Amino acid sequence: MMATAELPNYGAVSRRRKDWGRALIAAATVLFLATALLQALNSSGLVPLGLRDWRPTLYAYLVWAVALGIGQVMIRGEAGLRALFILPAALFTVAMAIFPTLFGLSIAFTDWNLSSLTGQKFNGFDNLVQLFRDPFYWNAMRNMVIYVLFVLVEYAIAFALALLLNAEIRARKFWRVTFLIPLMLSPVAVSWMIGKSMLEYRYGPAARLARWLGVNNPSFFTDPWVARLWIEAMDAWVSIPFVMILLLAGLQALPREIIEAAKVDGASPWQRFWQIVFPLMLPVSITAIVLRIIFKLKLADIIINVTSGGPGGATDSVSSFIYREYRDRSNVGYGTMLAMFYLVVIVVFITTLLNLLSKRMRRMT
């Protein structure tokens, strides 16, 4: 009888413990959000509180993280203890990715120029209006469309190289290592070795060769389309090995029995490629293309080192344009708005692309 009478007490204690856990998490959450809101208002100048940096928000975040861990254990018991092993990684992601994004948004709606003595001021949607009226930014956007379309050319070259290195050729291992060498180089190093040294219009070996062939004034970066092609060539030389190695791994994983059966049935190499190899390689190809597009959308270092966006913004990417907005004009507020808008464009574009590709793959299967 006593054991039966004590059961409700255990249930009541468990409910109280869960309620205390929820209350602890709720209180810590309210404290953290209120601190972050006050900090943002202080940084924008709307509510001057005299706070010099974002340390109060950092301390509030640490308190919230500890309260979240304790609250999970109080609410979920043993499952909460297991969740503690995942919680640090999740909290680190929030601290290193989500919080900087929110911090960037708070800067994007301010007028903040490091060369100005007025400091940071909230200016509403002025930066966004200026963005839509900025022809240089939209020129960089158009250039990014061109650069992204070049990914298909890079994919075709990488596929051809992967097929070559997958075939039974002499010194196959040597050529595999040789074609991977550009991937080991930094784009900055490539831009200096090729763009600033070999293609230098006065003393570079390419310019000397052009003069020897009869070209009076060889210059590789004065014509807009020629300059774009050289930028693309340097970026492709560094990046094609990455796509090639992915495709080569996919080719080596293909079932040899199907290809041998098609060969016995009299299919030509061209027919085997288009009807067997290429369809089977579609998942790997889509993965390689999407990854390459993501990396292409971040193209900046080669452009910054070689042309600085010239001639006349013809080679500018969005990232290089934003970089110069920070470096040359010290315009932190407007530059951050450009970056945030570009982030939204990338997220929408990649999400739409993945949805379209997944629907296409489901139809084919």
CSV table of C-alpha atoms in Angstrom, one decimal:
chain,number,residue,atom,x,y,z
A,1,MET,CA,0.0,0.0,0.0
A,2,MET,CA,2.8,2.4,0.8
A,3,ALA,CA,4.5,1.8,-2.5
A,4,THR,CA,1.3,2.4,-4.3
A,5,ALA,CA,0.6,5.6,-2.4
A,6,GLU,CA,4.1,7.0,-3.2
A,7,LEU,CA,3.8,6.7,-7.0
A,8,PRO,CA,1.8,9.9,-7.4
A,9,ASN,CA,4.5,11.7,-5.4
A,10,TYR,CA,7.1,10.6,-7.9
A,11,GLY,CA,4.9,11.8,-10.8
A,12,ALA,CA,4.4,15.2,-9.1
A,13,VAL,CA,8.2,15.6,-8.5
A,14,SER,CA,8.8,14.7,-12.2
A,15,ARG,CA,6.3,17.2,-13.4
A,16,ARG,CA,7.7,19.9,-11.1
A,17,ARG,CA,11.2,19.2,-12.4
A,18,LYS,CA,10.1,19.5,-16.0
A,19,ASP,CA,8.2,22.7,-15.2
A,20,TRP,CA,11.3,24.1,-13.5
A,21,GLY,CA,13.4,23.1,-16.6
A,22,ARG,CA,11.1,24.8,-19.0
A,23,ALA,CA,11.0,27.9,-16.8
A,24,LEU,CA,14.8,28.0,-16.7
A,25,ILE,CA,15.1,27.7,-20.5
A,26,ALA,CA,12.4,30.3,-21.0
A,27,ALA,CA,14.0,32.8,-18.6
A,28,ALA,CA,17.4,32.4,-20.1
A,29,THR,CA,15.9,32.8,-23.6
A,30,VAL,CA,14.2,36.0,-22.7
A,31,LEU,CA,17.4,37.3,-21.1
A,32,PHE,CA,19.4,36.5,-24.2
A,33,LEU,CA,16.9,37.9,-26.7
A,34,ALA,CA,16.4,41.1,-24.6
A,35,THR,CA,20.2,41.6,-24.3
A,36,ALA,CA,20.7,41.1,-28.0
A,37,LEU,CA,17.9,43.5,-28.9
A,38,LEU,CA,19.2,46.2,-26.6
A,39,GLN,CA,22.7,45.6,-28.0
A,40,ALA,CA,21.4,46.0,-31.6
A,41,LEU,CA,19.5,49.2,-30.7
A,42,ASN,CA,22.7,50.6,-29.0
A,43,SER,CA,24.9,49.7,-32.0
A,44,SER,CA,22.4,51.4,-34.5
A,45,GLY,CA,22.3,54.5,-32.4
A,46,LEU,CA,18.5,54.4,-31.7
A,47,VAL,CA,18.9,53.7,-28.0
A,48,PRO,CA,22.3,54.9,-26.7
A,49,LEU,CA,23.2,52.7,-23.7
A,50,GLY,CA,26.9,53.3,-23.7
A,51,LEU,CA,27.8,49.7,-24.5
A,52,ARG,CA,31.2,49.6,-26.3
A,53,ASP,CA,31.1,46.1,-27.7
A,54,TRP,CA,29.0,42.9,-27.9
A,55,ARG,CA,30.3,41.3,-24.8
A,56,PRO,CA,27.0,41.5,-22.9
A,57,THR,CA,25.3,39.5,-25.6
A,58,LEU,CA,28.2,37.0,-25.5
A,59,TYR,CA,27.8,36.5,-21.8
A,60,ALA,CA,24.0,36.2,-22.2
A,61,TYR,CA,24.5,33.6,-24.9
A,62,LEU,CA,26.8,31.5,-22.6
A,63,VAL,CA,24.2,31.7,-19.8
A,64,TRP,CA,21.5,30.6,-22.2
A,65,ALA,CA,23.7,27.7,-23.4
A,66,VAL,CA,24.3,26.5,-19.9
A,67,ALA,CA,20.6,26.9,-19.0
A,68,LEU,CA,19.6,25.0,-22.1
A,69,GLY,CA,21.8,22.1,-21.2
A,70,ILE,CA,20.5,22.0,-17.6
A,71,GLY,CA,16.9,22.4,-18.7
A,72,GLN,CA,17.2,19.6,-21.2
A,73,VAL,CA,18.4,17.2,-18.5
A,74,MET,CA,15.6,18.3,-16.2
A,75,ILE,CA,12.9,17.9,-18.9
A,76,ARG,CA,14.1,14.8,-20.7
A,77,GLY,CA,16.1,13.0,-18.1
A,78,GLU,CA,18.4,10.3,-19.7
A,79,ALA,CA,17.5,11.5,-23.2
A,80,GLY,CA,18.6,15.0,-22.2
A,81,LEU,CA,22.0,13.7,-21.0
A,82,ARG,CA,22.5,12.1,-24.4
A,83,ALA,CA,21.5,15.4,-26.1
A,84,LEU,CA,24.4,17.1,-24.2
A,85,PHE,CA,26.8,15.4,-26.5
A,86,ILE,CA,25.2,17.1,-29.6
A,87,LEU,CA,24.5,20.4,-27.9
A,88,PRO,CA,28.0,21.8,-28.1
A,89,ALA,CA,28.2,21.3,-31.8
A,90,ALA,CA,24.8,23.0,-32.3
A,91,LEU,CA,25.7,25.9,-30.1
A,92,PHE,CA,29.0,26.3,-31.9
A,93,THR,CA,27.1,26.5,-35.2
A,94,VAL,CA,24.8,29.1,-33.8
A,95,ALA,CA,27.7,31.1,-32.5
A,96,MET,CA,29.9,30.9,-35.7
A,97,ALA,CA,27.2,31.0,-38.4
A,98,ILE,CA,23.8,32.3,-37.3
A,99,PHE,CA,24.9,35.0,-34.8
A,100,PRO,CA,27.4,36.6,-37.3
A,101,THR,CA,24.6,36.6,-39.9
A,102,LEU,CA,22.3,38.4,-37.5
A,103,PHE,CA,25.1,40.8,-36.6
A,104,GLY,CA,25.7,41.5,-40.3
A,105,LEU,CA,22.0,42.3,-40.7
A,106,SER,CA,22.2,44.8,-37.9
A,107,ILE,CA,25.1,46.5,-39.7
A,108,ALA,CA,23.4,46.4,-43.1
A,109,PHE,CA,20.8,48.9,-42.1
A,110,THR,CA,23.2,51.5,-40.9
A,111,ASP,CA,25.3,54.2,-42.4
A,112,TRP,CA,28.8,53.3,-41.2
A,113,ASN,CA,31.8,54.6,-43.0
A,114,LEU,CA,35.2,54.0,-41.2
A,115,SER,CA,36.5,57.3,-42.7
A,116,SER,CA,33.7,59.3,-41.2
A,117,LEU,CA,33.8,60.8,-37.8
A,118,THR,CA,30.1,60.4,-37.2
A,119,GLY,CA,30.3,56.7,-36.5
A,120,GLN,CA,27.5,54.2,-37.0
A,121,LYS,CA,24.0,55.5,-37.6
A,122,PHE,CA,20.8,53.7,-38.4
A,123,ASN,CA,19.5,54.6,-41.9
A,124,GLY,CA,16.7,52.2,-42.5
A,125,PHE,CA,16.3,51.0,-46.1
A,126,ASP,CA,18.7,53.6,-47.6
A,127,ASN,CA,21.4,51.0,-48.3
A,128,LEU,CA,18.9,48.7,-50.0
A,129,VAL,CA,17.6,51.5,-52.2
A,130,GLN,CA,21.2,52.5,-53.1
A,131,LEU,CA,21.9,48.8,-53.9
A,132,PHE,CA,19.1,48.6,-56.5
A,133,ARG,CA,20.3,51.9,-58.1
A,134,ASP,CA,24.0,50.8,-58.2
A,135,PRO,CA,24.9,49.9,-61.8
A,136,PHE,CA,28.3,48.5,-60.8
A,137,TYR,CA,26.8,46.0,-58.5
A,138,TRP,CA,24.4,44.7,-61.1
A,139,ASN,CA,27.2,44.6,-63.6
A,140,ALA,CA,29.0,42.3,-61.2
A,141,MET,CA,25.8,40.2,-60.9
A,142,ARG,CA,25.8,39.9,-64.7
A,143,ASN,CA,29.4,38.8,-64.7
A,144,MET,CA,28.6,36.2,-62.1
A,145,VAL,CA,26.0,34.7,-64.5
A,146,ILE,CA,28.7,34.5,-67.2
A,147,TYR,CA,31.2,32.9,-64.8
A,148,VAL,CA,28.6,30.3,-63.5
A,149,LEU,CA,27.7,29.4,-67.1
A,150,PHE,CA,31.4,28.6,-67.7
A,151,VAL,CA,31.0,25.8,-65.1
A,152,LEU,CA,29.4,23.7,-67.8
A,153,VAL,CA,32.6,24.1,-70.0
A,154,GLU,CA,34.7,23.2,-67.0
A,155,TYR,CA,32.6,20.1,-66.4
A,156,ALA,CA,33.0,19.0,-70.0
A,157,ILE,CA,36.8,19.3,-69.8
A,158,ALA,CA,36.9,17.6,-66.4
A,159,PHE,CA,34.7,14.7,-67.7
A,160,ALA,CA,37.0,14.3,-70.8
A,161,LEU,CA,40.1,14.2,-68.5
A,162,ALA,CA,38.4,11.7,-66.1
A,163,LEU,CA,37.6,9.4,-69.1
A,164,LEU,CA,41.2,9.7,-70.3
A,165,LEU,CA,42.7,8.9,-66.9
A,166,ASN,CA,40.3,6.0,-66.4
A,167,ALA,CA,41.3,4.4,-69.6
A,168,GLU,CA,44.2,1.9,-69.9
A,169,ILE,CA,47.0,4.4,-70.9
A,170,ARG,CA,50.7,4.4,-70.2
A,171,ALA,CA,51.9,6.1,-67.0
A,172,ARG,CA,48.3,6.5,-65.8
A,173,LYS,CA,49.2,7.1,-62.2
A,174,PHE,CA,51.8,9.7,-63.2
A,175,TRP,CA,49.2,11.6,-65.2
A,176,ARG,CA,46.7,11.5,-62.4
A,177,VAL,CA,49.1,13.1,-60.1
A,178,THR,CA,50.2,15.6,-62.7
A,179,PHE,CA,46.7,16.8,-63.4
A,180,LEU,CA,46.0,17.2,-59.7
A,181,ILE,CA,48.9,19.6,-59.2
A,182,PRO,CA,46.9,22.8,-59.9
A,183,LEU,CA,44.4,21.8,-57.2
A,184,MET,CA,47.3,21.9,-54.7
A,185,LEU,CA,48.1,25.6,-55.6
A,186,SER,CA,46.4,28.6,-54.0
A,187,PRO,CA,44.4,30.8,-56.4
A,188,VAL,CA,46.4,33.8,-55.1
A,189,ALA,CA,49.6,32.0,-56.1
A,190,VAL,CA,48.1,31.2,-59.6
A,191,SER,CA,47.0,34.8,-60.1
A,192,TRP,CA,50.5,36.0,-59.4
A,193,MET,CA,52.3,33.3,-61.4
A,194,ILE,CA,50.1,33.6,-64.5
A,195,GLY,CA,48.2,36.9,-64.3
A,196,LYS,CA,50.9,39.1,-62.9
A,197,SER,CA,54.0,37.4,-64.3
A,198,MET,CA,53.4,35.3,-67.4
A,199,LEU,CA,50.7,37.7,-68.8
A,200,GLU,CA,52.4,40.9,-67.7
A,201,TYR,CA,52.1,43.2,-70.8
A,202,ARG,CA,55.6,44.7,-70.6
A,203,TYR,CA,58.1,41.9,-69.6
A,204,GLY,CA,55.9,38.8,-69.3
A,205,PRO,CA,57.0,35.8,-71.5
A,206,ALA,CA,53.5,35.7,-73.1
A,207,ALA,CA,53.8,39.4,-74.1
A,208,ARG,CA,57.3,38.8,-75.5
A,209,LEU,CA,56.1,35.9,-77.5
A,210,ALA,CA,53.3,38.0,-78.9
A,211,ARG,CA,55.7,40.7,-79.9
A,212,TRP,CA,57.9,38.2,-81.5
A,213,LEU,CA,54.9,37.0,-83.5
A,214,GLY,CA,54.2,40.5,-84.7
A,215,VAL,CA,51.7,41.9,-82.2
A,216,ASN,CA,52.8,45.6,-81.5
A,217,ASN,CA,51.0,46.2,-78.2
A,218,PRO,CA,50.1,42.9,-76.6
A,219,SER,CA,47.7,43.4,-73.6
A,220,PHE,CA,45.6,40.5,-72.2
A,221,PHE,CA,43.3,42.5,-69.9
A,222,THR,CA,42.2,45.6,-71.9
A,223,ASP,CA,39.4,44.0,-73.9
A,224,PRO,CA,36.4,43.1,-71.6
A,225,TRP,CA,35.7,39.6,-73.1
A,226,VAL,CA,39.3,38.7,-73.4
A,227,ALA,CA,39.9,39.7,-69.8
A,228,ARG,CA,36.9,37.6,-68.7
A,229,LEU,CA,38.2,34.6,-70.6
A,230,TRP,CA,41.7,34.9,-69.0
A,231,ILE,CA,40.1,35.2,-65.5
A,232,GLU,CA,38.0,32.2,-66.2
A,233,ALA,CA,41.0,30.3,-67.6
A,234,MET,CA,43.0,30.8,-64.5
A,235,ASP,CA,40.1,29.9,-62.2
A,236,ALA,CA,39.3,26.8,-64.3
A,237,TRP,CA,42.9,25.7,-64.3
A,238,VAL,CA,42.8,25.6,-60.5
A,239,SER,CA,39.3,24.1,-60.1
A,240,ILE,CA,39.0,21.6,-62.9
A,241,PRO,CA,41.1,18.9,-61.1
A,242,PHE,CA,38.6,19.0,-58.2
A,243,VAL,CA,35.7,18.2,-60.6
A,244,MET,CA,37.9,15.7,-62.4
A,245,ILE,CA,38.7,13.7,-59.3
A,246,LEU,CA,35.0,13.4,-58.4
A,247,LEU,CA,34.1,12.2,-61.8
A,248,LEU,CA,37.1,9.8,-61.9
A,249,ALA,CA,35.9,8.3,-58.6
A,250,GLY,CA,32.4,7.9,-60.1
A,251,LEU,CA,33.8,6.2,-63.2
A,252,GLN,CA,35.8,3.7,-61.2
A,253,ALA,CA,32.7,2.8,-59.2
A,254,LEU,CA,30.6,1.9,-62.3
A,255,PRO,CA,29.7,-1.8,-62.8
A,256,ARG,CA,32.1,-3.2,-65.4
A,257,GLU,CA,29.6,-6.0,-66.2
A,258,ILE,CA,27.1,-3.7,-67.9
A,259,ILE,CA,29.8,-2.0,-70.0
A,260,GLU,CA,31.3,-5.3,-71.0
A,261,ALA,CA,27.9,-6.6,-71.9
A,262,ALA,CA,27.2,-3.6,-74.1
A,263,LYS,CA,30.6,-4.1,-75.8
A,264,VAL,CA,29.7,-7.7,-76.5
A,265,ASP,CA,26.4,-6.6,-78.0
A,266,GLY,CA,28.3,-4.5,-80.5
A,267,ALA,CA,27.7,-1.0,-79.0
A,268,SER,CA,30.3,1.5,-80.2
A,269,PRO,CA,32.3,3.6,-77.7
A,270,TRP,CA,30.1,6.6,-78.4
A,271,GLN,CA,26.9,4.6,-77.8
A,272,ARG,CA,28.3,3.1,-74.6
A,273,PHE,CA,29.1,6.6,-73.3
A,274,TRP,CA,25.8,8.2,-74.0
A,275,GLN,CA,23.5,5.3,-73.2
A,276,ILE,CA,25.3,3.7,-70.3
A,277,VAL,CA,28.2,5.7,-68.8
A,278,PHE,CA,26.7,9.2,-68.9
A,279,PRO,CA,23.3,8.2,-67.4
A,280,LEU,CA,24.9,6.2,-64.6
A,281,MET,CA,27.2,9.2,-63.9
A,282,LEU,CA,24.4,11.7,-63.5
A,283,PRO,CA,24.3,11.7,-59.7
A,284,VAL,CA,28.0,12.2,-59.4
A,285,SER,CA,27.9,14.8,-62.2
A,286,ILE,CA,25.1,16.8,-60.5
A,287,THR,CA,27.0,16.7,-57.2
A,288,ALA,CA,30.2,17.9,-58.9
A,289,ILE,CA,28.4,20.7,-60.9
A,290,VAL,CA,26.6,22.0,-57.8
A,291,LEU,CA,29.7,22.1,-55.7
A,292,ARG,CA,31.6,23.8,-58.5
A,293,ILE,CA,28.8,26.4,-58.8
A,294,ILE,CA,29.0,27.1,-55.1
A,295,PHE,CA,32.8,27.6,-55.3
A,296,LYS,CA,32.4,29.8,-58.4
A,297,LEU,CA,29.9,32.1,-56.6
A,298,LYS,CA,32.8,32.9,-54.2
A,299,LEU,CA,35.2,33.9,-57.0
A,300,ALA,CA,37.2,36.9,-55.9
A,301,ASP,CA,40.9,36.3,-55.2
A,302,ILE,CA,42.1,36.0,-58.8
A,303,ILE,CA,40.1,39.0,-59.9
A,304,ILE,CA,41.4,41.2,-57.0
A,305,ASN,CA,45.0,40.3,-57.7
A,306,VAL,CA,45.0,40.4,-61.5
A,307,THR,CA,42.5,43.1,-62.7
A,308,SER,CA,40.9,44.6,-59.6
A,309,GLY,CA,37.6,44.3,-61.5
A,310,GLY,CA,38.8,46.1,-64.7
A,311,PRO,CA,38.7,47.1,-67.4
A,312,GLY,CA,35.7,49.2,-66.3
A,313,GLY,CA,34.2,46.5,-64.1
A,314,ALA,CA,34.2,43.9,-66.9
A,315,THR,CA,35.8,41.2,-64.8
A,316,ASP,CA,34.2,42.1,-61.5
A,317,SER,CA,32.5,39.4,-59.4
A,318,VAL,CA,30.1,40.3,-56.6
A,319,SER,CA,32.7,39.2,-54.0
A,320,SER,CA,35.5,41.3,-55.5
A,321,PHE,CA,33.2,44.3,-55.8
A,322,ILE,CA,32.1,44.0,-52.1
A,323,TYR,CA,35.8,43.6,-51.1
A,324,ARG,CA,36.6,46.9,-52.8
A,325,GLU,CA,33.6,48.6,-51.2
A,326,TYR,CA,35.2,47.7,-47.9
A,327,ARG,CA,38.9,48.3,-48.7
A,328,ASP,CA,38.8,51.3,-51.0
A,329,ARG,CA,35.7,53.2,-49.7
A,330,SER,CA,35.6,51.9,-46.1
A,331,ASN,CA,31.8,51.7,-46.5
A,332,VAL,CA,31.0,49.0,-43.9
A,333,GLY,CA,27.3,49.5,-43.8
A,334,TYR,CA,26.6,49.5,-47.5
A,335,GLY,CA,29.2,46.8,-48.1
A,336,THR,CA,27.4,44.6,-45.6
A,337,MET,CA,24.1,45.2,-47.3
A,338,LEU,CA,25.6,44.1,-50.6
A,339,ALA,CA,26.9,40.9,-48.9
A,340,MET,CA,23.6,40.1,-47.2
A,341,PHE,CA,21.6,40.6,-50.5
A,342,TYR,CA,24.1,38.4,-52.3
A,343,LEU,CA,23.7,35.7,-49.6
A,344,VAL,CA,19.9,35.7,-50.1
A,345,VAL,CA,20.4,35.5,-53.9
A,346,ILE,CA,22.8,32.5,-53.4
A,347,VAL,CA,20.4,30.7,-51.0
A,348,VAL,CA,17.4,31.1,-53.4
A,349,PHE,CA,19.4,30.1,-56.5
A,350,ILE,CA,21.0,27.0,-54.9
A,351,THR,CA,17.7,25.9,-53.3
A,352,THR,CA,15.9,26.3,-56.6
A,353,LEU,CA,18.6,24.5,-58.5
A,354,LEU,CA,18.6,21.6,-56.1
A,355,ASN,CA,14.8,21.3,-56.3
A,356,LEU,CA,14.8,21.3,-60.1
A,357,LEU,CA,17.6,18.7,-60.2
A,358,SER,CA,16.0,16.4,-57.7
A,359,LYS,CA,12.7,16.5,-59.6
A,360,ARG,CA,14.6,15.8,-62.8
A,361,MET,CA,16.4,12.8,-61.2
A,362,ARG,CA,13.1,11.4,-59.9
A,363,ARG,CA,11.6,11.5,-63.3
A,364,MET,CA,14.5,9.7,-64.8
A,365,THR,CA,14.4,7.0,-62.2
